[in-house]
mmCIF file of C-alpha atoms and ligand atoms in Angstrom:
data_model
loop_
_atom_site.group_PDB
_atom_site.id
_atom_site.type_symbol
_atom_site.label_atom_id
_atom_site.label_comp_id
_atom_site.label_asym_id
_atom_site.label_seq_id
_atom_site.Cartn_x
_atom_site.Cartn_y
_atom_site.Cartn_z
ATOM 1 C CA MET A 681 -4.769 -7.718 25.421
ATOM 2 C CA SER A 682 -4.970 -5.429 22.277
ATOM 3 C CA VAL A 683 -6.958 -7.584 19.062
ATOM 4 C CA SER A 684 -4.119 -7.799 17.050
ATOM 5 C CA LYS A 685 -1.361 -9.869 19.875
ATOM 6 C CA GLN A 686 -4.313 -12.060 20.042
ATOM 7 C CA VAL A 687 -4.650 -13.565 16.106
ATOM 8 C CA LYS A 688 -2.511 -15.730 14.457
ATOM 9 C CA ARG A 689 -3.273 -14.472 10.753
ATOM 10 C CA VAL A 690 -4.918 -10.765 10.335
ATOM 11 C CA THR A 691 -8.151 -11.218 8.424
ATOM 12 C CA THR A 692 -10.568 -8.346 7.414
ATOM 13 C CA HIS A 693 -12.904 -9.158 10.530
ATOM 14 C CA VAL A 694 -9.944 -8.640 12.698
ATOM 15 C CA LEU A 695 -9.344 -5.120 11.170
ATOM 16 C CA GLN A 696 -13.054 -4.232 12.026
ATOM 17 C CA ALA A 697 -12.527 -5.530 15.931
ATOM 18 C CA MET A 698 -9.415 -3.587 15.964
ATOM 19 C CA LYS A 699 -11.702 -0.616 14.476
ATOM 20 C CA THR A 700 -14.723 -1.306 17.408
ATOM 21 C CA GLU A 701 -11.856 -1.752 19.695
ATOM 22 C CA GLY A 702 -10.395 1.293 18.763
ATOM 23 C CA GLU A 703 -6.825 0.079 18.141
ATOM 24 C CA LYS A 704 -5.037 1.475 15.080
ATOM 25 C CA ILE A 705 -4.200 -0.414 12.166
ATOM 26 C CA SER A 706 -0.715 -0.305 10.759
ATOM 27 C CA MET A 707 0.057 -1.024 6.965
ATOM 28 C CA LEU A 708 2.645 -0.736 4.629
ATOM 29 C CA THR A 709 3.947 -1.836 0.782
ATOM 30 C CA ALA A 710 5.716 -4.529 0.427
ATOM 31 C CA TYR A 711 6.488 -5.919 -3.421
ATOM 32 C CA ASP A 712 9.221 -8.726 -2.894
ATOM 33 C CA TYR A 713 9.354 -11.575 -0.340
ATOM 34 C CA SER A 714 13.395 -10.445 1.413
ATOM 35 C CA MET A 715 11.313 -7.094 2.770
ATOM 36 C CA ALA A 716 8.013 -8.641 3.342
ATOM 37 C CA ARG A 717 9.447 -11.351 5.889
ATOM 38 C CA ILE A 718 11.189 -8.671 7.905
ATOM 39 C CA LEU A 719 7.955 -6.944 7.924
ATOM 40 C CA ASP A 720 5.475 -9.662 8.786
ATOM 41 C CA GLU A 721 7.626 -10.646 11.804
ATOM 42 C CA ALA A 722 8.188 -7.230 13.165
ATOM 43 C CA GLY A 723 3.741 -7.453 13.789
ATOM 44 C CA ILE A 724 2.816 -4.940 10.913
ATOM 45 C CA ASP A 725 -1.110 -6.057 10.093
ATOM 46 C CA VAL A 726 -1.762 -5.258 6.158
ATOM 47 C CA LEU A 727 0.564 -5.289 3.951
ATOM 48 C CA LEU A 728 -0.316 -3.314 0.153
ATOM 49 C CA VAL A 729 0.883 -4.204 -2.867
ATOM 50 C CA GLY A 730 0.817 -1.755 -4.048
ATOM 51 C CA ASP A 731 1.186 -0.287 -7.621
ATOM 52 C CA SER A 732 3.703 1.846 -6.381
ATOM 53 C CA ALA A 733 6.131 -0.686 -6.738
ATOM 54 C CA SER A 734 5.699 1.047 -10.612
ATOM 55 C CA ASN A 735 7.741 4.199 -8.938
ATOM 56 C CA VAL A 736 10.263 2.535 -6.358
ATOM 57 C CA MET A 737 11.255 -0.977 -8.202
ATOM 58 C CA ALA A 738 10.838 -0.045 -11.717
ATOM 59 C CA GLY A 739 11.753 3.748 -11.602
ATOM 60 C CA HIS A 740 8.781 5.019 -13.245
ATOM 61 C CA GLU A 741 7.004 8.475 -13.050
ATOM 62 C CA THR A 742 3.650 7.391 -12.196
ATOM 63 C CA THR A 743 1.895 4.261 -11.283
ATOM 64 C CA LEU A 744 0.328 3.545 -14.850
ATOM 65 C CA PRO A 745 2.913 1.890 -16.607
ATOM 66 C CA ILE A 746 2.919 -1.267 -14.074
ATOM 67 C CA THR A 747 0.940 -4.054 -15.698
ATOM 68 C CA LEU A 748 -1.072 -7.077 -14.317
ATOM 69 C CA ASP A 749 1.356 -9.378 -14.115
ATOM 70 C CA GLN A 750 4.102 -7.642 -13.032
ATOM 71 C CA MET A 751 1.783 -6.766 -9.607
ATOM 72 C CA ILE A 752 1.513 -10.510 -9.379
ATOM 73 C CA TYR A 753 5.184 -11.195 -9.873
ATOM 74 C CA HIS A 754 5.165 -8.774 -6.768
ATOM 75 C CA ALA A 755 2.902 -10.569 -4.582
ATOM 76 C CA ALA A 756 2.953 -13.650 -5.583
ATOM 77 C CA SER A 757 6.421 -13.042 -3.756
ATOM 78 C CA VAL A 758 5.065 -11.245 -1.024
ATOM 79 C CA VAL A 759 2.260 -14.053 0.073
ATOM 80 C CA ARG A 760 5.264 -16.792 -0.119
ATOM 81 C CA ALA A 761 7.025 -14.449 2.805
ATOM 82 C CA VAL A 762 3.891 -13.895 4.976
ATOM 83 C CA ASN A 763 2.642 -16.003 7.856
ATOM 84 C CA ARG A 764 0.147 -13.519 9.920
ATOM 85 C CA ALA A 765 -0.029 -9.858 8.297
ATOM 86 C CA LEU A 766 -3.605 -9.912 5.773
ATOM 87 C CA VAL A 767 -2.132 -9.061 2.256
ATOM 88 C CA VAL A 768 -3.976 -6.610 -0.474
ATOM 89 C CA VAL A 769 -2.946 -6.252 -3.504
ATOM 90 C CA ASP A 770 -3.648 -2.676 -5.968
ATOM 91 C CA LEU A 771 -5.352 -3.576 -9.256
ATOM 92 C CA PRO A 772 -3.084 -1.382 -11.472
ATOM 93 C CA PHE A 773 -3.910 1.057 -14.165
ATOM 94 C CA GLY A 774 -6.697 -0.051 -17.080
ATOM 95 C CA SER A 775 -6.874 -3.688 -14.505
ATOM 96 C CA TYR A 776 -10.946 -2.345 -13.747
ATOM 97 C CA GLN A 777 -11.918 1.107 -14.570
ATOM 98 C CA GLY A 778 -14.662 1.146 -17.217
ATOM 99 C CA ASN A 779 -15.206 -2.741 -17.422
ATOM 100 C CA SER A 780 -16.748 -4.536 -14.324
ATOM 101 C CA ARG A 781 -16.300 -8.177 -16.271
ATOM 102 C CA ILE A 782 -12.813 -7.286 -17.205
ATOM 103 C CA ALA A 783 -12.419 -6.192 -13.204
ATOM 104 C CA LEU A 784 -13.231 -9.596 -11.743
ATOM 105 C CA GLU A 785 -11.140 -11.624 -14.750
ATOM 106 C CA SER A 786 -7.844 -9.165 -13.087
ATOM 107 C CA THR A 787 -8.745 -9.995 -9.633
ATOM 108 C CA VAL A 788 -9.631 -13.610 -9.741
ATOM 109 C CA ARG A 789 -6.098 -13.620 -11.645
ATOM 110 C CA ILE A 790 -4.413 -11.866 -8.552
ATOM 111 C CA MET A 791 -6.019 -14.202 -6.268
ATOM 112 C CA LYS A 792 -5.175 -17.442 -8.071
ATOM 113 C CA GLU A 793 -1.893 -16.794 -8.823
ATOM 114 C CA ALA A 794 -1.018 -14.584 -6.289
ATOM 115 C CA GLY A 795 -2.733 -16.091 -3.457
ATOM 116 C CA ALA A 796 -3.660 -12.208 -2.230
ATOM 117 C CA HIS A 797 -5.948 -11.969 0.593
ATOM 118 C CA ALA A 798 -7.814 -8.977 -1.540
ATOM 119 C CA VAL A 799 -7.773 -6.101 -3.221
ATOM 120 C CA LYS A 800 -7.850 -2.353 -3.991
ATOM 121 C CA LEU A 801 -9.273 0.486 -6.450
ATOM 122 C CA GLU A 802 -8.508 3.569 -6.653
ATOM 123 C CA GLY A 803 -12.172 5.742 -6.953
ATOM 124 C CA GLY A 804 -15.844 6.068 -5.995
ATOM 125 C CA ALA A 805 -19.452 6.625 -7.666
ATOM 126 C CA GLU A 806 -17.162 5.683 -11.061
ATOM 127 C CA ILE A 807 -16.092 2.331 -10.102
ATOM 128 C CA GLU A 808 -19.094 1.581 -8.789
ATOM 129 C CA GLU A 809 -19.876 -1.575 -11.091
ATOM 130 C CA SER A 810 -16.173 -3.393 -11.253
ATOM 131 C CA VAL A 811 -16.315 -2.957 -7.073
ATOM 132 C CA LYS A 812 -20.190 -4.810 -6.799
ATOM 133 C CA ARG A 813 -18.628 -7.667 -9.163
ATOM 134 C CA ILE A 814 -15.873 -8.455 -7.709
ATOM 135 C CA LEU A 815 -17.054 -8.642 -4.345
ATOM 136 C CA SER A 816 -20.007 -10.762 -5.380
ATOM 137 C CA ALA A 817 -17.063 -12.938 -6.506
ATOM 138 C CA GLY A 818 -16.693 -13.218 -2.267
ATOM 139 C CA VAL A 819 -12.939 -10.793 -2.659
ATOM 140 C CA PRO A 820 -12.985 -7.890 -0.065
ATOM 141 C CA VAL A 821 -12.066 -4.797 -1.552
ATOM 142 C CA MET A 822 -10.725 -2.269 0.126
ATOM 143 C CA GLY A 823 -11.302 1.525 -1.222
ATOM 144 C CA HIS A 824 -8.897 4.427 -1.968
ATOM 145 C CA LEU A 825 -9.984 8.020 -2.301
ATOM 146 C CA GLY A 826 -8.354 11.234 -2.219
ATOM 147 C CA LEU A 827 -5.484 11.170 -4.102
ATOM 148 C CA THR A 828 -5.915 8.739 -6.142
ATOM 149 C CA PRO A 829 -2.294 8.439 -7.998
ATOM 150 C CA GLN A 830 -3.715 6.482 -11.270
ATOM 151 C CA SER A 831 -5.884 9.538 -11.962
ATOM 152 C CA ILE A 832 -2.265 11.658 -11.698
ATOM 153 C CA TYR A 833 -3.441 13.939 -15.359
ATOM 154 C CA LYS A 834 -6.572 14.181 -14.309
ATOM 155 C CA PHE A 835 -5.726 15.954 -11.593
ATOM 156 C CA GLY A 836 -2.600 17.478 -12.759
ATOM 157 C CA THR A 837 -0.367 17.550 -9.409
ATOM 158 C CA TYR A 838 -0.055 15.026 -6.156
ATOM 159 C CA SER A 839 -1.231 18.412 -4.335
ATOM 160 C CA VAL A 840 -4.038 17.792 -1.611
ATOM 161 C CA ARG A 841 -6.815 16.920 -1.987
ATOM 162 C CA ALA A 842 -10.274 17.607 -1.422
ATOM 163 C CA LYS A 843 -9.643 21.078 0.145
ATOM 164 C CA GLU A 844 -12.715 22.244 -1.448
ATOM 165 C CA GLU A 845 -15.681 21.495 0.201
ATOM 166 C CA GLU A 846 -17.730 20.197 -3.747
ATOM 167 C CA GLU A 847 -14.589 17.398 -3.437
ATOM 168 C CA ALA A 848 -14.909 17.339 0.243
ATOM 169 C CA GLN A 849 -18.585 16.538 0.249
ATOM 170 C CA LYS A 850 -18.535 13.728 -3.240
ATOM 171 C CA LEU A 851 -15.353 12.102 -0.970
ATOM 172 C CA LEU A 852 -17.466 11.646 2.111
ATOM 173 C CA GLN A 853 -20.902 10.221 -0.842
ATOM 174 C CA ASP A 854 -18.065 8.022 -2.276
ATOM 175 C CA ALA A 855 -16.765 6.446 1.132
ATOM 176 C CA GLN A 856 -19.960 5.843 2.002
ATOM 177 C CA LEU A 857 -21.163 4.307 -0.858
ATOM 178 C CA LEU A 858 -17.983 1.775 -0.934
ATOM 179 C CA GLU A 859 -19.140 1.141 2.819
ATOM 180 C CA SER A 860 -22.331 0.579 1.742
ATOM 181 C CA MET A 861 -21.418 -1.463 -0.857
ATOM 182 C CA GLY A 862 -19.389 -4.102 1.318
ATOM 183 C CA CYS A 863 -15.694 -2.688 1.144
ATOM 184 C CA PHE A 864 -13.457 -3.911 4.278
ATOM 185 C CA ALA A 865 -11.590 -0.794 4.629
ATOM 186 C CA LEU A 866 -10.874 2.200 2.618
ATOM 187 C CA VAL A 867 -7.120 4.720 3.024
ATOM 188 C CA LEU A 868 -7.820 8.009 2.603
ATOM 189 C CA GLU A 869 -4.715 9.819 0.688
ATOM 190 C CA LYS A 870 -3.698 13.592 1.129
ATOM 191 C CA ILE A 871 -6.611 15.445 2.464
ATOM 192 C CA PRO A 872 -7.151 17.486 5.605
ATOM 193 C CA ALA A 873 -6.848 16.187 8.665
ATOM 194 C CA LYS A 874 -10.407 17.895 9.353
ATOM 195 C CA LEU A 875 -11.859 15.592 6.611
ATOM 196 C CA ALA A 876 -10.068 12.160 6.841
ATOM 197 C CA LYS A 877 -11.620 12.913 11.242
ATOM 198 C CA SER A 878 -15.764 12.976 9.858
ATOM 199 C CA VAL A 879 -15.104 10.389 7.129
ATOM 200 C CA SER A 880 -13.751 7.894 9.853
ATOM 201 C CA GLU A 881 -16.712 8.876 12.488
ATOM 202 C CA SER A 882 -18.980 8.258 10.298
ATOM 203 C CA LEU A 883 -17.807 5.267 9.162
ATOM 204 C CA THR A 884 -18.257 1.654 10.724
ATOM 205 C CA ILE A 885 -15.167 -0.464 8.059
ATOM 206 C CA PRO A 886 -11.991 1.195 8.931
ATOM 207 C CA THR A 887 -10.272 4.207 7.291
ATOM 208 C CA ILE A 888 -6.400 3.941 6.888
ATOM 209 C CA GLY A 889 -4.827 6.922 6.181
ATOM 210 C CA ILE A 890 -1.593 8.148 4.110
ATOM 211 C CA GLY A 891 -0.966 12.178 4.320
ATOM 212 C CA ALA A 892 -4.605 12.353 6.085
ATOM 213 C CA GLY A 893 -3.525 12.954 10.320
ATOM 214 C CA ALA A 894 -3.936 11.067 13.611
ATOM 215 C CA ASP A 895 -8.034 10.667 13.274
ATOM 216 C CA THR A 896 -7.852 7.791 10.996
ATOM 217 C CA ASP A 897 -8.419 4.316 11.620
ATOM 218 C CA GLY A 898 -4.806 3.308 10.932
ATOM 219 C CA GLN A 899 -1.862 4.671 8.927
ATOM 220 C CA VAL A 900 -0.149 3.368 5.767
ATOM 221 C CA LEU A 901 3.121 4.268 4.118
ATOM 222 C CA VAL A 902 5.589 3.282 1.617
ATOM 223 C CA THR A 903 7.737 1.395 2.910
ATOM 224 C CA HIS A 904 11.184 2.562 1.345
ATOM 225 C CA ASP A 905 9.811 5.739 1.771
ATOM 226 C CA MET A 906 10.105 5.101 5.547
ATOM 227 C CA LEU A 907 12.884 3.136 5.585
ATOM 228 C CA GLY A 908 14.740 6.764 3.857
ATOM 229 C CA ILE A 909 15.912 4.458 0.866
ATOM 230 C CA THR A 910 13.849 6.731 -1.698
ATOM 231 C CA LYS A 911 15.792 10.056 -0.675
ATOM 232 C CA ASP A 912 14.489 12.378 -2.726
ATOM 233 C CA PHE A 913 10.789 12.090 -1.849
ATOM 234 C CA GLN A 914 10.462 14.316 0.943
ATOM 235 C CA PRO A 915 6.853 15.098 1.856
ATOM 236 C CA ARG A 916 5.742 16.630 4.857
ATOM 237 C CA PHE A 917 3.080 13.429 6.085
ATOM 238 C CA ILE A 918 6.627 11.048 5.643
ATOM 239 C CA ARG A 919 8.060 10.083 8.715
ATOM 240 C CA HIS A 920 12.103 8.393 8.462
ATOM 241 C CA TYR A 921 12.664 5.617 10.780
ATOM 242 C CA LEU A 922 15.974 5.019 8.824
ATOM 243 C CA GLY A 923 17.886 6.708 6.514
ATOM 244 C CA LEU A 924 18.634 4.012 4.616
ATOM 245 C CA PHE A 925 19.973 5.317 1.490
ATOM 246 C CA ASP A 926 22.299 6.818 3.049
ATOM 247 C CA GLN A 927 23.576 3.973 5.607
ATOM 248 C CA ILE A 928 23.587 1.753 2.248
ATOM 249 C CA LYS A 929 25.611 3.715 0.189
ATOM 250 C CA THR A 930 27.707 3.830 3.366
ATOM 251 C CA ALA A 931 28.463 0.216 3.767
ATOM 252 C CA VAL A 932 28.823 -0.320 0.395
ATOM 253 C CA GLU A 933 32.128 1.975 -0.293
ATOM 254 C CA HIS A 934 33.506 0.820 2.673
ATOM 255 C CA TYR A 935 32.789 -3.106 0.621
ATOM 256 C CA ILE A 936 34.439 -1.337 -2.389
ATOM 257 C CA GLY A 937 37.253 -0.226 -0.234
ATOM 258 C CA ASP A 938 38.177 -3.253 1.153
ATOM 259 C CA VAL A 939 38.060 -4.932 -2.271
ATOM 260 C CA LYS A 940 40.256 -3.037 -4.049
ATOM 261 C CA GLU A 941 42.850 -2.437 -1.634
ATOM 262 C CA LYS A 942 42.908 -6.735 -1.088
ATOM 263 C CA LYS A 943 41.150 -6.883 2.765
ATOM 264 C CA PHE A 944 38.507 -8.718 1.279
ATOM 265 C CA PRO A 945 37.994 -11.395 1.172
ATOM 266 C CA ASN A 946 39.782 -12.726 4.754
ATOM 267 C CA GLU A 947 41.364 -16.159 5.982
ATOM 268 C CA GLY A 948 38.315 -16.786 7.422
ATOM 269 C CA GLU A 949 36.256 -15.868 4.159
ATOM 270 C CA GLN A 950 37.585 -18.567 2.074
ATOM 271 C CA TYR A 951 37.520 -22.161 1.691
HETATM 272 O O1 KIV B 1249 0.404 2.132 -4.080
HETATM 273 C C1 KIV B 1249 0.973 2.648 -2.892
HETATM 274 O O2 KIV B 1249 1.705 2.462 -2.089
HETATM 275 C C2 KIV B 1249 -1.022 3.576 -1.995
HETATM 276 C C3 KIV B 1249 -0.568 3.636 -0.680
HETATM 277 C C4 KIV B 1249 0.232 5.069 -0.972
HETATM 278 C C5 KIV B 1249 -1.553 3.829 -0.341
HETATM 279 O O3 KIV B 1249 -1.456 3.125 -3.104
#
């Protein structure tokens, strides 16, 4: 039986055992109670309360505007729904960079007020002090390298990262640094599959890829993308398992028609 089938709750140790046994880790984003319940019941290993909530839930162009209070609201809703998955919460932009004391304060709020199980931070050597301080408080940390959307104005585009040797080398060094500090896993976003493979093989902790090919130890997608709710976002790494935007639209059109034509409610749908 697979490692994940044998456990009632997924912990960071379970994820490590999955890497050791060669079982891939499944991870999706969740921002609210109802969706988190479905994903948890389906058996997802990790739920990420991503700061992509800024785009997906609030309609912002970037992840920068979302606040710590808003992340805590989303995270608490997800935690209330979950029985099995590990819940990882993004520290939002401005809540950890450049000041490790603030990083720890933000983390403590997420752990206490939302009941999260771990936090995720974007970056490598630049955030070393923040990562160390959070880990010293006993909170598991997931790293995030490659395309780091909180730095979008530095990169200028959402295109593939680390295609050049220098950036690839820095990414590998950052990955090794994060592992040596004690991070339990690492997201690799939108980097060449070959690089993701060699980073994954050089680390003992699991890597979770998004747009990073098939050889990472797990995969993550934004749930609203894979369900086809965010219709206009179509990068090649997304597989659409449903076309919910159109399906929901059709259902709502049907409902509107029923109301207008006095077909809803019928006798059985009233008191
Ligand atoms: O915020 C997010 O959804 C993420 C994933 C894309 C990994 O960080």
